[in-house]
PDB file of N, CA and C in Angstrom:
ATOM      1  N   MET J   1       0.850  -1.183   0.000  1.00  0.00           N
ATOM      2  CA  MET J   1       0.000   0.000   0.000  1.00  0.00           C
ATOM      3  C   MET J   1       0.889   1.237   0.000  1.00  0.00           C
ATOM      4  N   ASN J   2       0.494   2.192  -0.768  1.00  0.00           N
ATOM      5  CA  ASN J   2       1.229   3.445  -0.842  1.00  0.00           C
ATOM      6  C   ASN J   2       1.092   4.173   0.495  1.00  0.00           C
ATOM      7  N   GLU J   3       2.218   4.593   1.041  1.00  0.00           N
ATOM      8  CA  GLU J   3       2.250   5.227   2.365  1.00  0.00           C
ATOM      9  C   GLU J   3       1.387   6.486   2.427  1.00  0.00           C
ATOM     10  N   THR J   4       1.299   7.245   1.330  1.00  0.00           N
ATOM     11  CA  THR J   4       0.505   8.480   1.356  1.00  0.00           C
ATOM     12  C   THR J   4      -0.989   8.200   1.346  1.00  0.00           C
ATOM     13  N   SER J   5      -1.411   7.024   0.870  1.00  0.00           N
ATOM     14  CA  SER J   5      -2.840   6.732   0.821  1.00  0.00           C
ATOM     15  C   SER J   5      -3.332   5.978   2.050  1.00  0.00           C
ATOM     16  N   ARG J   6      -2.437   5.587   2.929  1.00  0.00           N
ATOM     17  CA  ARG J   6      -2.836   4.861   4.133  1.00  0.00           C
ATOM     18  C   ARG J   6      -3.433   5.837   5.138  1.00  0.00           C
ATOM     19  N   TYR J   7      -4.647   5.527   5.599  1.00  0.00           N
ATOM     20  CA  TYR J   7      -5.363   6.420   6.504  1.00  0.00           C
ATOM     21  C   TYR J   7      -4.919   6.190   7.945  1.00  0.00           C
ATOM     22  N   VAL J   8      -4.698   7.263   8.671  1.00  0.00           N
ATOM     23  CA  VAL J   8      -4.411   7.182  10.101  1.00  0.00           C
ATOM     24  C   VAL J   8      -5.356   8.128  10.834  1.00  0.00           C
ATOM     25  N   SER J   9      -5.667   7.777  12.074  1.00  0.00           N
ATOM     26  CA  SER J   9      -6.519   8.616  12.922  1.00  0.00           C
ATOM     27  C   SER J   9      -5.642   9.537  13.752  1.00  0.00           C
ATOM     28  N   GLN J  10      -6.237  10.599  14.223  1.00  0.00           N
ATOM     29  CA  GLN J  10      -5.533  11.504  15.125  1.00  0.00           C
ATOM     30  C   GLN J  10      -5.904  11.150  16.568  1.00  0.00           C
ATOM     31  N   LEU J  11      -4.997  11.413  17.472  1.00  0.00           N
ATOM     32  CA  LEU J  11      -5.245  11.175  18.883  1.00  0.00           C
ATOM     33  C   LEU J  11      -6.349  12.110  19.367  1.00  0.00           C
ATOM     34  N   ILE J  12      -7.358  11.532  20.016  1.00  0.00           N
ATOM     35  CA  ILE J  12      -8.447  12.332  20.559  1.00  0.00           C
ATOM     36  C   ILE J  12      -7.941  13.026  21.822  1.00  0.00           C
ATOM     37  N   GLU J  13      -8.064  14.336  21.852  1.00  0.00           N
ATOM     38  CA  GLU J  13      -7.651  15.112  23.023  1.00  0.00           C
ATOM     39  C   GLU J  13      -8.806  15.170  24.010  1.00  0.00           C
ATOM     40  N   LEU J  14      -8.632  14.563  25.160  1.00  0.00           N
ATOM     41  CA  LEU J  14      -9.659  14.591  26.190  1.00  0.00           C
ATOM     42  C   LEU J  14      -9.550  15.878  26.988  1.00  0.00           C
ATOM     43  N   ASP J  15     -10.703  16.428  27.409  1.00  0.00           N
ATOM     44  CA  ASP J  15     -10.628  17.632  28.231  1.00  0.00           C
ATOM     45  C   ASP J  15     -10.177  17.254  29.644  1.00  0.00           C
ATOM     46  N   ASP J  16      -9.806  18.242  30.427  1.00  0.00           N
ATOM     47  CA  ASP J  16      -9.211  18.004  31.746  1.00  0.00           C
ATOM     48  C   ASP J  16     -10.129  17.223  32.684  1.00  0.00           C
ATOM     49  N   GLU J  17     -11.407  17.509  32.641  1.00  0.00           N
ATOM     50  CA  GLU J  17     -12.348  16.803  33.523  1.00  0.00           C
ATOM     51  C   GLU J  17     -12.419  15.319  33.172  1.00  0.00           C
ATOM     52  N   VAL J  18     -12.480  15.008  31.875  1.00  0.00           N
ATOM     53  CA  VAL J  18     -12.526  13.611  31.425  1.00  0.00           C
ATOM     54  C   VAL J  18     -11.214  12.908  31.774  1.00  0.00           C
ATOM     55  N   LYS J  19     -10.082  13.594  31.579  1.00  0.00           N
ATOM     56  CA  LYS J  19      -8.780  13.018  31.942  1.00  0.00           C
ATOM     57  C   LYS J  19      -8.718  12.689  33.430  1.00  0.00           C
ATOM     58  N   PHE J  20      -9.224  13.599  34.258  1.00  0.00           N
ATOM     59  CA  PHE J  20      -9.219  13.403  35.701  1.00  0.00           C
ATOM     60  C   PHE J  20     -10.064  12.186  36.088  1.00  0.00           C
ATOM     61  N   GLU J  21     -11.273  12.089  35.537  1.00  0.00           N
ATOM     62  CA  GLU J  21     -12.160  10.959  35.836  1.00  0.00           C
ATOM     63  C   GLU J  21     -11.569   9.645  35.339  1.00  0.00           C
ATOM     64  N   LEU J  22     -10.982   9.658  34.158  1.00  0.00           N
ATOM     65  CA  LEU J  22     -10.345   8.459  33.608  1.00  0.00           C
ATOM     66  C   LEU J  22      -9.155   8.045  34.462  1.00  0.00           C
ATOM     67  N   SER J  23      -8.382   9.011  34.919  1.00  0.00           N
ATOM     68  CA  SER J  23      -7.227   8.744  35.776  1.00  0.00           C
ATOM     69  C   SER J  23      -7.671   8.088  37.082  1.00  0.00           C
ATOM     70  N   LYS J  24      -8.749   8.594  37.686  1.00  0.00           N
ATOM     71  CA  LYS J  24      -9.285   8.005  38.919  1.00  0.00           C
ATOM     72  C   LYS J  24      -9.732   6.562  38.684  1.00  0.00           C
ATOM     73  N   LYS J  25     -10.404   6.342  37.578  1.00  0.00           N
ATOM     74  CA  LYS J  25     -10.904   5.013  37.235  1.00  0.00           C
ATOM     75  C   LYS J  25      -9.748   4.028  37.036  1.00  0.00           C
ATOM     76  N   ILE J  26      -8.719   4.445  36.308  1.00  0.00           N
ATOM     77  CA  ILE J  26      -7.553   3.582  36.065  1.00  0.00           C
ATOM     78  C   ILE J  26      -6.880   3.247  37.388  1.00  0.00           C
ATOM     79  N   LYS J  27      -6.740   4.234  38.265  1.00  0.00           N
ATOM     80  CA  LYS J  27      -6.110   4.008  39.569  1.00  0.00           C
ATOM     81  C   LYS J  27      -6.900   2.975  40.380  1.00  0.00           C
ATOM     82  N   ILE J  28      -8.210   3.114  40.409  1.00  0.00           N
ATOM     83  CA  ILE J  28      -9.053   2.161  41.137  1.00  0.00           C
ATOM     84  C   ILE J  28      -8.909   0.767  40.540  1.00  0.00           C
ATOM     85  N   PHE J  29      -8.930   0.662  39.226  1.00  0.00           N
ATOM     86  CA  PHE J  29      -8.795  -0.643  38.585  1.00  0.00           C
ATOM     87  C   PHE J  29      -7.439  -1.278  38.875  1.00  0.00           C
ATOM     88  N   ILE J  30      -6.378  -0.484  38.840  1.00  0.00           N
ATOM     89  CA  ILE J  30      -5.040  -1.024  39.107  1.00  0.00           C
ATOM     90  C   ILE J  30      -4.931  -1.496  40.552  1.00  0.00           C
ATOM     91  N   GLU J  31      -5.459  -0.698  41.480  1.00  0.00           N
ATOM     92  CA  GLU J  31      -5.398  -1.062  42.900  1.00  0.00           C
ATOM     93  C   GLU J  31      -6.253  -2.286  43.229  1.00  0.00           C
ATOM     94  N   ASN J  32      -7.276  -2.545  42.426  1.00  0.00           N
ATOM     95  CA  ASN J  32      -8.208  -3.640  42.686  1.00  0.00           C
ATOM     96  C   ASN J  32      -8.248  -4.654  41.537  1.00  0.00           C
ATOM     97  N   LYS J  33      -7.161  -4.768  40.790  1.00  0.00           N
ATOM     98  CA  LYS J  33      -7.167  -5.591  39.580  1.00  0.00           C
ATOM     99  C   LYS J  33      -7.527  -7.044  39.830  1.00  0.00           C
ATOM    100  N   ASP J  34      -7.247  -7.564  41.022  1.00  0.00           N
ATOM    101  CA  ASP J  34      -7.555  -8.961  41.315  1.00  0.00           C
ATOM    102  C   ASP J  34      -9.047  -9.215  41.500  1.00  0.00           C
ATOM    103  N   LYS J  35      -9.822  -8.166  41.645  1.00  0.00           N
ATOM    104  CA  LYS J  35     -11.267  -8.307  41.801  1.00  0.00           C
ATOM    105  C   LYS J  35     -11.998  -8.351  40.461  1.00  0.00           C
ATOM    106  N   PHE J  36     -11.241  -8.137  39.381  1.00  0.00           N
ATOM    107  CA  PHE J  36     -11.845  -8.097  38.051  1.00  0.00           C
ATOM    108  C   PHE J  36     -11.374  -9.274  37.208  1.00  0.00           C
ATOM    109  N   GLN J  37     -12.324  -9.807  36.440  1.00  0.00           N
ATOM    110  CA  GLN J  37     -12.015 -10.928  35.554  1.00  0.00           C
ATOM    111  C   GLN J  37     -11.164 -10.454  34.379  1.00  0.00           C
ATOM    112  N   LYS J  38     -11.558  -9.308  33.814  1.00  0.00           N
ATOM    113  CA  LYS J  38     -10.835  -8.747  32.671  1.00  0.00           C
ATOM    114  C   LYS J  38     -11.200  -7.281  32.522  1.00  0.00           C
ATOM    115  N   PHE J  39     -10.469  -6.617  31.648  1.00  0.00           N
ATOM    116  CA  PHE J  39     -10.687  -5.204  31.361  1.00  0.00           C
ATOM    117  C   PHE J  39     -10.821  -5.005  29.860  1.00  0.00           C
ATOM    118  N   SER J  40     -11.653  -4.061  29.487  1.00  0.00           N
ATOM    119  CA  SER J  40     -11.780  -3.637  28.108  1.00  0.00           C
ATOM    120  C   SER J  40     -11.182  -2.233  28.038  1.00  0.00           C
ATOM    121  N   ILE J  41     -10.122  -2.091  27.255  1.00  0.00           N
ATOM    122  CA  ILE J  41      -9.390  -0.823  27.194  1.00  0.00           C
ATOM    123  C   ILE J  41      -9.355  -0.323  25.750  1.00  0.00           C
ATOM    124  N   LEU J  42      -9.916   0.854  25.525  1.00  0.00           N
ATOM    125  CA  LEU J  42      -9.837   1.491  24.217  1.00  0.00           C
ATOM    126  C   LEU J  42      -8.652   2.444  24.262  1.00  0.00           C
ATOM    127  N   HIS J  43      -7.703   2.223  23.363  1.00  0.00           N
ATOM    128  CA  HIS J  43      -6.472   3.016  23.408  1.00  0.00           C
ATOM    129  C   HIS J  43      -5.944   3.312  22.017  1.00  0.00           C
ATOM    130  N   PHE J  44      -5.111   4.330  21.966  1.00  0.00           N
ATOM    131  CA  PHE J  44      -4.499   4.817  20.734  1.00  0.00           C
ATOM    132  C   PHE J  44      -3.135   4.157  20.553  1.00  0.00           C
ATOM    133  N   ILE J  45      -2.845   3.731  19.326  1.00  0.00           N
ATOM    134  CA  ILE J  45      -1.530   3.180  18.990  1.00  0.00           C
ATOM    135  C   ILE J  45      -0.904   4.102  17.949  1.00  0.00           C
ATOM    136  N   PRO J  46       0.150   4.844  18.316  1.00  0.00           N
ATOM    137  CA  PRO J  46       0.783   5.750  17.354  1.00  0.00           C
ATOM    138  C   PRO J  46       1.365   4.992  16.160  1.00  0.00           C
ATOM    139  N   ASP J  47       1.271   5.601  14.985  1.00  0.00           N
ATOM    140  CA  ASP J  47       1.837   5.023  13.771  1.00  0.00           C
ATOM    141  C   ASP J  47       3.343   5.255  13.754  1.00  0.00           C
ATOM    142  N   ALA J  48       4.079   4.278  13.327  1.00  0.00           N
ATOM    143  CA  ALA J  48       5.543   4.369  13.303  1.00  0.00           C
ATOM    144  C   ALA J  48       6.056   5.263  12.176  1.00  0.00           C
ATOM    145  N   HIS J  49       5.217   5.509  11.152  1.00  0.00           N
ATOM    146  CA  HIS J  49       5.707   6.231   9.982  1.00  0.00           C
ATOM    147  C   HIS J  49       5.022   7.574   9.712  1.00  0.00           C
ATOM    148  N   LYS J  50       3.789   7.703  10.158  1.00  0.00           N
ATOM    149  CA  LYS J  50       3.036   8.919   9.873  1.00  0.00           C
ATOM    150  C   LYS J  50       2.535   9.528  11.169  1.00  0.00           C
ATOM    151  N   LYS J  51       2.197  10.810  11.117  1.00  0.00           N
ATOM    152  CA  LYS J  51       1.590  11.462  12.274  1.00  0.00           C
ATOM    153  C   LYS J  51       0.182  10.894  12.425  1.00  0.00           C
ATOM    154  N   GLY J  52      -0.138  10.468  13.623  1.00  0.00           N
ATOM    155  CA  GLY J  52      -1.433   9.862  13.886  1.00  0.00           C
ATOM    156  C   GLY J  52      -1.252   8.405  14.276  1.00  0.00           C
ATOM    157  N   GLY J  53      -2.258   7.613  14.057  1.00  0.00           N
ATOM    158  CA  GLY J  53      -2.199   6.208  14.423  1.00  0.00           C
ATOM    159  C   GLY J  53      -3.565   5.572  14.280  1.00  0.00           C
ATOM    160  N   ARG J  54      -3.856   4.602  15.171  1.00  0.00           N
ATOM    161  CA  ARG J  54      -5.152   3.928  15.115  1.00  0.00           C
ATOM    162  C   ARG J  54      -5.619   3.614  16.528  1.00  0.00           C
ATOM    163  N   TYR J  55      -6.909   3.365  16.639  1.00  0.00           N
ATOM    164  CA  TYR J  55      -7.481   2.993  17.923  1.00  0.00           C
ATOM    165  C   TYR J  55      -7.708   1.492  17.953  1.00  0.00           C
ATOM    166  N   MET J  56      -7.498   0.911  19.123  1.00  0.00           N
ATOM    167  CA  MET J  56      -7.651  -0.520  19.291  1.00  0.00           C
ATOM    168  C   MET J  56      -8.319  -0.789  20.633  1.00  0.00           C
ATOM    169  N   GLN J  57      -9.132  -1.810  20.670  1.00  0.00           N
ATOM    170  CA  GLN J  57      -9.719  -2.250  21.928  1.00  0.00           C
ATOM    171  C   GLN J  57      -8.999  -3.523  22.352  1.00  0.00           C
ATOM    172  N   SER J  58      -8.419  -3.497  23.534  1.00  0.00           N
ATOM    173  CA  SER J  58      -7.743  -4.663  24.096  1.00  0.00           C
ATOM    174  C   SER J  58      -8.582  -5.179  25.253  1.00  0.00           C
ATOM    175  N   ILE J  59      -8.796  -6.483  25.267  1.00  0.00           N
ATOM    176  CA  ILE J  59      -9.543  -7.119  26.352  1.00  0.00           C
ATOM    177  C   ILE J  59      -8.617  -8.130  27.005  1.00  0.00           C
ATOM    178  N   SER J  60      -8.268  -7.854  28.260  1.00  0.00           N
ATOM    179  CA  SER J  60      -7.294  -8.684  28.956  1.00  0.00           C
ATOM    180  C   SER J  60      -7.291  -8.328  30.437  1.00  0.00           C
ATOM    181  N   GLN J  61      -6.509  -9.036  31.202  1.00  0.00           N
ATOM    182  CA  GLN J  61      -6.277  -8.723  32.607  1.00  0.00           C
ATOM    183  C   GLN J  61      -5.078  -7.766  32.683  1.00  0.00           C
ATOM    184  N   ILE J  62      -5.065  -6.859  33.641  1.00  0.00           N
ATOM    185  CA  ILE J  62      -3.903  -5.999  33.854  1.00  0.00           C
ATOM    186  C   ILE J  62      -2.880  -6.791  34.652  1.00  0.00           C
ATOM    187  N   ASP J  63      -1.681  -6.907  34.107  1.00  0.00           N
ATOM    188  CA  ASP J  63      -0.616  -7.660  34.762  1.00  0.00           C
ATOM    189  C   ASP J  63       0.153  -6.776  35.742  1.00  0.00           C
ATOM    190  N   LYS J  64       0.554  -5.575  35.263  1.00  0.00           N
ATOM    191  CA  LYS J  64       1.298  -4.675  36.153  1.00  0.00           C
ATOM    192  C   LYS J  64       1.190  -3.228  35.682  1.00  0.00           C
ATOM    193  N   PHE J  65       1.540  -2.334  36.595  1.00  0.00           N
ATOM    194  CA  PHE J  65       1.547  -0.903  36.323  1.00  0.00           C
ATOM    195  C   PHE J  65       2.950  -0.380  36.599  1.00  0.00           C
ATOM    196  N   ASP J  66       3.511   0.331  35.638  1.00  0.00           N
ATOM    197  CA  ASP J  66       4.835   0.934  35.777  1.00  0.00           C
ATOM    198  C   ASP J  66       4.630   2.428  35.983  1.00  0.00           C
ATOM    199  N   SER J  67       4.801   2.875  37.227  1.00  0.00           N
ATOM    200  CA  SER J  67       4.553   4.287  37.544  1.00  0.00           C
ATOM    201  C   SER J  67       5.647   5.211  37.007  1.00  0.00           C
ATOM    202  N   ILE J  68       6.813   4.675  36.733  1.00  0.00           N
ATOM    203  CA  ILE J  68       7.897   5.506  36.192  1.00  0.00           C
ATOM    204  C   ILE J  68       7.672   5.769  34.699  1.00  0.00           C
ATOM    205  N   LYS J  69       7.340   4.718  33.949  1.00  0.00           N
ATOM    206  CA  LYS J  69       7.071   4.873  32.519  1.00  0.00           C
ATOM    207  C   LYS J  69       5.617   5.230  32.246  1.00  0.00           C
ATOM    208  N   ASN J  70       4.799   5.224  33.305  1.00  0.00           N
ATOM    209  CA  ASN J  70       3.386   5.566  33.227  1.00  0.00           C
ATOM    210  C   ASN J  70       2.660   4.729  32.169  1.00  0.00           C
ATOM    211  N   LYS J  71       2.786   3.400  32.321  1.00  0.00           N
ATOM    212  CA  LYS J  71       2.121   2.487  31.395  1.00  0.00           C
ATOM    213  C   LYS J  71       1.671   1.238  32.142  1.00  0.00           C
ATOM    214  N   ILE J  72       0.722   0.548  31.536  1.00  0.00           N
ATOM    215  CA  ILE J  72       0.285  -0.729  32.081  1.00  0.00           C
ATOM    216  C   ILE J  72       0.705  -1.835  31.124  1.00  0.00           C
ATOM    217  N   THR J  73       0.906  -3.007  31.683  1.00  0.00           N
ATOM    218  CA  THR J  73       1.187  -4.191  30.884  1.00  0.00           C
ATOM    219  C   THR J  73       0.040  -5.162  31.122  1.00  0.00           C
ATOM    220  N   LEU J  74      -0.516  -5.649  30.046  1.00  0.00           N
ATOM    221  CA  LEU J  74      -1.616  -6.595  30.139  1.00  0.00           C
ATOM    222  C   LEU J  74      -1.076  -8.015  30.242  1.00  0.00           C
ATOM    223  N   SER J  75      -1.947  -8.941  30.607  1.00  0.00           N
ATOM    224  CA  SER J  75      -1.506 -10.331  30.752  1.00  0.00           C
ATOM    225  C   SER J  75      -1.051 -10.930  29.419  1.00  0.00           C
ATOM    226  N   ASN J  76      -1.494 -10.341  28.303  1.00  0.00           N
ATOM    227  CA  ASN J  76      -1.030 -10.804  26.985  1.00  0.00           C
ATOM    228  C   ASN J  76       0.261 -10.091  26.553  1.00  0.00           C
ATOM    229  N   LYS J  77       0.880  -9.377  27.491  1.00  0.00           N
ATOM    230  CA  LYS J  77       2.163  -8.667  27.330  1.00  0.00           C
ATOM    231  C   LYS J  77       2.077  -7.373  26.528  1.00  0.00           C
ATOM    232  N   ARG J  78       0.888  -6.960  26.115  1.00  0.00           N
ATOM    233  CA  ARG J  78       0.736  -5.671  25.427  1.00  0.00           C
ATOM    234  C   ARG J  78       0.972  -4.561  26.434  1.00  0.00           C
ATOM    235  N   GLU J  79       1.770  -3.572  26.053  1.00  0.00           N
ATOM    236  CA  GLU J  79       2.027  -2.414  26.906  1.00  0.00           C
ATOM    237  C   GLU J  79       1.247  -1.224  26.363  1.00  0.00           C
ATOM    238  N   ILE J  80       0.592  -0.507  27.288  1.00  0.00           N
ATOM    239  CA  ILE J  80      -0.220   0.642  26.889  1.00  0.00           C
ATOM    240  C   ILE J  80       0.160   1.834  27.757  1.00  0.00           C
ATOM    241  N   GLU J  81       0.534   2.930  27.100  1.00  0.00           N
ATOM    242  CA  GLU J  81       0.815   4.154  27.843  1.00  0.00           C
ATOM    243  C   GLU J  81      -0.503   4.728  28.351  1.00  0.00           C
ATOM    244  N   ILE J  82      -0.501   5.149  29.605  1.00  0.00           N
ATOM    245  CA  ILE J  82      -1.706   5.697  30.225  1.00  0.00           C
ATOM    246  C   ILE J  82      -2.268   6.862  29.406  1.00  0.00           C
ATOM    247  N   LYS J  83      -1.396   7.699  28.859  1.00  0.00           N
ATOM    248  CA  LYS J  83      -1.853   8.872  28.096  1.00  0.00           C
ATOM    249  C   LYS J  83      -2.618   8.486  26.830  1.00  0.00           C
ATOM    250  N   ASN J  84      -2.490   7.223  26.369  1.00  0.00           N
ATOM    251  CA  ASN J  84      -3.163   6.781  25.151  1.00  0.00           C
ATOM    252  C   ASN J  84      -4.488   6.074  25.411  1.00  0.00           C
ATOM    253  N   ILE J  85      -4.859   5.912  26.678  1.00  0.00           N
ATOM    254  CA  ILE J  85      -6.130   5.267  27.017  1.00  0.00           C
ATOM    255  C   ILE J  85      -7.236   6.312  26.986  1.00  0.00           C
ATOM    256  N   ILE J  86      -8.318   6.001  26.262  1.00  0.00           N
ATOM    257  CA  ILE J  86      -9.442   6.942  26.248  1.00  0.00           C
ATOM    258  C   ILE J  86     -10.678   6.359  26.932  1.00  0.00           C
ATOM    259  N   GLU J  87     -10.675   5.048  27.174  1.00  0.00           N
ATOM    260  CA  GLU J  87     -11.796   4.429  27.890  1.00  0.00           C
ATOM    261  C   GLU J  87     -11.333   3.110  28.493  1.00  0.00           C
ATOM    262  N   ILE J  88     -11.812   2.811  29.694  1.00  0.00           N
ATOM    263  CA  ILE J  88     -11.507   1.536  30.332  1.00  0.00           C
ATOM    264  C   ILE J  88     -12.738   1.079  31.112  1.00  0.00           C
ATOM    265  N   LYS J  89     -13.042  -0.208  30.975  1.00  0.00           N
ATOM    266  CA  LYS J  89     -14.159  -0.806  31.694  1.00  0.00           C
ATOM    267  C   LYS J  89     -13.676  -2.122  32.303  1.00  0.00           C
ATOM    268  N   GLY J  90     -14.166  -2.420  33.469  1.00  0.00           N
ATOM    269  CA  GLY J  90     -13.803  -3.660  34.134  1.00  0.00           C
ATOM    270  C   GLY J  90     -14.984  -4.600  34.252  1.00  0.00           C
ATOM    271  N   VAL J  91     -14.719  -5.910  34.139  1.00  0.00           N
ATOM    272  CA  VAL J  91     -15.738  -6.933  34.340  1.00  0.00           C
ATOM    273  C   VAL J  91     -15.371  -7.651  35.642  1.00  0.00           C
ATOM    274  N   LYS J  92     -16.219  -7.479  36.663  1.00  0.00           N
ATOM    275  CA  LYS J  92     -15.932  -8.079  37.974  1.00  0.00           C
ATOM    276  C   LYS J  92     -16.025  -9.590  37.909  1.00  0.00           C
ATOM    277  N   LYS J  93     -15.202 -10.244  38.737  1.00  0.00           N
ATOM    278  CA  LYS J  93     -15.258 -11.696  38.875  1.00  0.00           C
ATOM    279  C   LYS J  93     -16.556 -12.073  39.565  1.00  0.00           C
ATOM    280  N   GLU J  94     -17.090 -13.210  39.171  1.00  0.00           N
ATOM    281  CA  GLU J  94     -18.308 -13.699  39.827  1.00  0.00           C
ATOM    282  C   GLU J  94     -17.942 -14.289  41.174  1.00  0.00           C
ATOM    283  N   SER J  95     -18.775 -14.071  42.157  1.00  0.00           N
ATOM    284  CA  SER J  95     -18.510 -14.575  43.507  1.00  0.00           C
ATOM    285  C   SER J  95     -18.858 -16.023  43.644  1.00  0.00           C
TER     286      SER J  95
END
């Protein structure tokens, strides 16, 4: 495919209130990750060649959180920078 004709999306800029609420939600999920069966995370993946990228939904368990690099690693080893997450939902484990 010709590089100039390949479509890429732009990163959605969240307003400060949405960022704050999302940050609180991510913190709660990370602190309580063992109470959830899995997570659905909508996140941006930057393109290696062009400005922009694509959005992807990852469904997995959170394996760890790196506070220095500000990213999470999923159980499938995918790493996601916190700044690229635009939505996260958790599915609680059944009792």
